[in-house]
Amino acid sequence: MTTKISEVKLPSIDELVEGIAKGSMTAVEAVRLCFSRIDEEDATIHAFLSLDREGALTRAREIDAKAAAGETLPALAGVPMGIKDVLVVDGQPATAGSKILEGYRPPYTATAVKRLIDAGAVLLGKLNCDEFAMGSSNENSAYGPVRNPYATDRVPGGSSGGSAAAVAAGMAVATLGTDTGGSIRQPASFCGVVGVLPTYGRVSRYGLIAFASSLDRVGPFATTVRDAAKVLGVIAGHDPMDATSSTEPVPDYLAEIDNGVTGLRLGVPPEYFGEGLDPEVRAAVEATIERLRATGAEIVPVSLPHTRYAVPTYYVIATAEASANLARFDGVRYGYRAANTPTLAGMYHCSREGGFGAEVKRRILLGTYVLSAGYYDAYYKKAQQVRRLLTEDFLKAFDEADAILTPTAPTPAFKLGEKTDDPMAMYLADIYTVTANLAGICGVSVPCGESRSGLPIGLQILGRHFGESTVFRVGQVVERR
Ligand code: GLN
């Protein structure tokens, strides 16, 4: 392993698009640079599950031809990107990190990805993740874990571990991931990159292999807040193919990004700074909050009193929805089918038994249980009621604050294998992130420091529904440290 993170510097989106337009750089060079990084590093990191070398180079040549002809280039012209393997791309593998989808080639492209392509992005390949996005360490991938580029004996976070690691290791300029309970923000924090949780409904879920449909979001990873905001601006917006996608107009996320934090009220909830928070994470986050105060923000205390119910609420709702969403994987329509099963029921049974991994089965069982007659009211309905209370906590807090600051995760990246035998310990890695998914609000994780051993630490900035512009403004100040 030869990566020195400090040496891994790809151009920013603006540098790249302007460079290609001016002729000082080509899209083909950018793509080749990424593939050479992948060839050097990815045998160790294992961020990519599949690559489309031919397709990427063909596409890059098209962009270069446009530039040479003096055409106006679209927003992401020639930007090499990777896509989490839960989003479908026409003709490319789509495994969702599961054996059950091995060999499946979808016949269509997810809306978010289609918008990237229309904006000139070049897709390098599909990125590793926890099976069906269930996990916090990428160790639930049926294709083997991703390693953290900062310390290869550590996890990159999850479930979008490949998306975070690919950006951190300079293998892609930006990537897409998904976040149902923290899967963009937590790996961004562990890998020292920026990760965005857009408001529910902001980005279409069409073409996303569903985990928990009322919580799932699609969002970008990048090395800077500005790049992430740029990608979000491309993928956001109403899509008639997703009934939950919002018609709220998409603002120019770059318009206010450099306005600073003077006059902004930033809330700090004590519920996110309690027991279990690593002292180095606390110190880095508190120092960043002080810096924001010194830069002109007004720091205000806010309370989110129902926070301690968030993890159990999340694991009832997410598993309930997952048990329904995953019913379609029956060995008939997609991917893996068990051989030599004499009956139809036996074929379903053996295909699911052999195709799904342990964590996915655990969640299907749990979700089926909480939805079953007799338990529905006690678990599922109760969880929905608590979800409402958690949302109201945020709505009240946002009367007093324009954004809320918390650690993204309670610890820096942990070691591979450290939590694999203890699902509860793994679930607690999401203690600060699941709340935003339950409430539908937006957020971002921005690097704000490092531990003594050099592991990245992330600050989570949460914003109101459709408050992405404010969150980016704060993130931009944090980043300029
Ligand atoms: N780690 C959480 C889980 O295992 C969140 C996953 C996600 O956001 N997709 O469910």
mmCIF file with all atom_site columns, C-alpha atoms and ligand atoms in Angstrom, residues 133-136 159 179-183 211 314-315 363 430, ligand 1:
data_model
loop_
_atom_site.group_PDB
_atom_site.id
_atom_site.type_symbol
_atom_site.label_atom_id
_atom_site.label_alt_id
_atom_site.label_comp_id
_atom_site.label_asym_id
_atom_site.label_entity_id
_atom_site.label_seq_id
_atom_site.pdbx_PDB_ins_code
_atom_site.Cartn_x
_atom_site.Cartn_y
_atom_site.Cartn_z
_atom_site.occupancy
_atom_site.B_iso_or_equiv
_atom_site.pdbx_formal_charge
_atom_site.auth_seq_id
_atom_site.auth_comp_id
_atom_site.auth_asym_id
_atom_site.auth_atom_id
_atom_site.pdbx_PDB_model_num
ATOM   1  C CA . ALA A 1 133 ? -26.904 -0.751 2.065  1.00 0.00 ? 133 ALA A CA 1
ATOM   2  C CA . MET A 1 134 ? -27.326 -2.453 5.437  1.00 0.00 ? 134 MET A CA 1
ATOM   3  C CA . GLY A 1 135 ? -24.297 -1.726 7.559  1.00 0.00 ? 135 GLY A CA 1
ATOM   4  C CA . SER A 1 136 ? -21.912 0.856  8.934  1.00 0.00 ? 136 SER A CA 1
ATOM   5  C CA . SER A 1 159 ? -22.808 1.480  3.834  1.00 0.00 ? 159 SER A CA 1
ATOM   6  C CA . ASP A 1 179 ? -28.022 7.358  3.029  1.00 0.00 ? 179 ASP A CA 1
ATOM   7  C CA . THR A 1 180 ? -30.869 5.620  4.857  1.00 0.00 ? 180 THR A CA 1
ATOM   8  C CA . GLY A 1 181 ? -29.516 6.066  8.377  1.00 0.00 ? 181 GLY A CA 1
ATOM   9  C CA . GLY A 1 182 ? -26.085 7.615  7.914  1.00 0.00 ? 182 GLY A CA 1
ATOM   10 C CA . SER A 1 183 ? -24.565 5.778  4.984  1.00 0.00 ? 183 SER A CA 1
ATOM   11 C CA . PHE A 1 211 ? -33.730 -0.549 1.316  1.00 0.00 ? 211 PHE A CA 1
ATOM   12 C CA . TYR A 1 314 ? -34.880 3.520  13.058 1.00 0.00 ? 314 TYR A CA 1
ATOM   13 C CA . TYR A 1 315 ? -34.285 -0.223 13.389 1.00 0.00 ? 315 TYR A CA 1
ATOM   14 C CA . ARG A 1 363 ? -33.283 -7.560 9.145  1.00 0.00 ? 363 ARG A CA 1
ATOM   15 C CA . ASP A 1 430 ? -25.295 5.573  13.554 1.00 0.00 ? 430 ASP A CA 1
HETATM 16 N N1 . GLN B 2 .   ? -25.766 1.818  9.116  1.00 0.00 ? 1   GLN B N1 1
HETATM 17 C C1 . GLN B 2 .   ? -27.187 1.965  9.000  1.00 0.00 ? 1   GLN B C1 1
HETATM 18 C C2 . GLN B 2 .   ? -27.817 0.627  8.764  1.00 0.00 ? 1   GLN B C2 1
HETATM 19 O O1 . GLN B 2 .   ? -27.127 -0.314 8.867  1.00 0.00 ? 1   GLN B O1 1
HETATM 20 C C3 . GLN B 2 .   ? -27.517 2.912  7.894  1.00 0.00 ? 1   GLN B C3 1
HETATM 21 C C4 . GLN B 2 .   ? -27.358 2.317  6.568  1.00 0.00 ? 1   GLN B C4 1
HETATM 22 C C5 . GLN B 2 .   ? -27.692 3.267  5.486  1.00 0.00 ? 1   GLN B C5 1
HETATM 23 O O2 . GLN B 2 .   ? -27.776 4.477  5.703  1.00 0.00 ? 1   GLN B O2 1
HETATM 24 N N2 . GLN B 2 .   ? -27.946 2.723  4.316  1.00 0.00 ? 1   GLN B N2 1
HETATM 25 O O3 . GLN B 2 .   ? -28.974 0.505  8.496  1.00 0.00 ? 1   GLN B O3 1
#
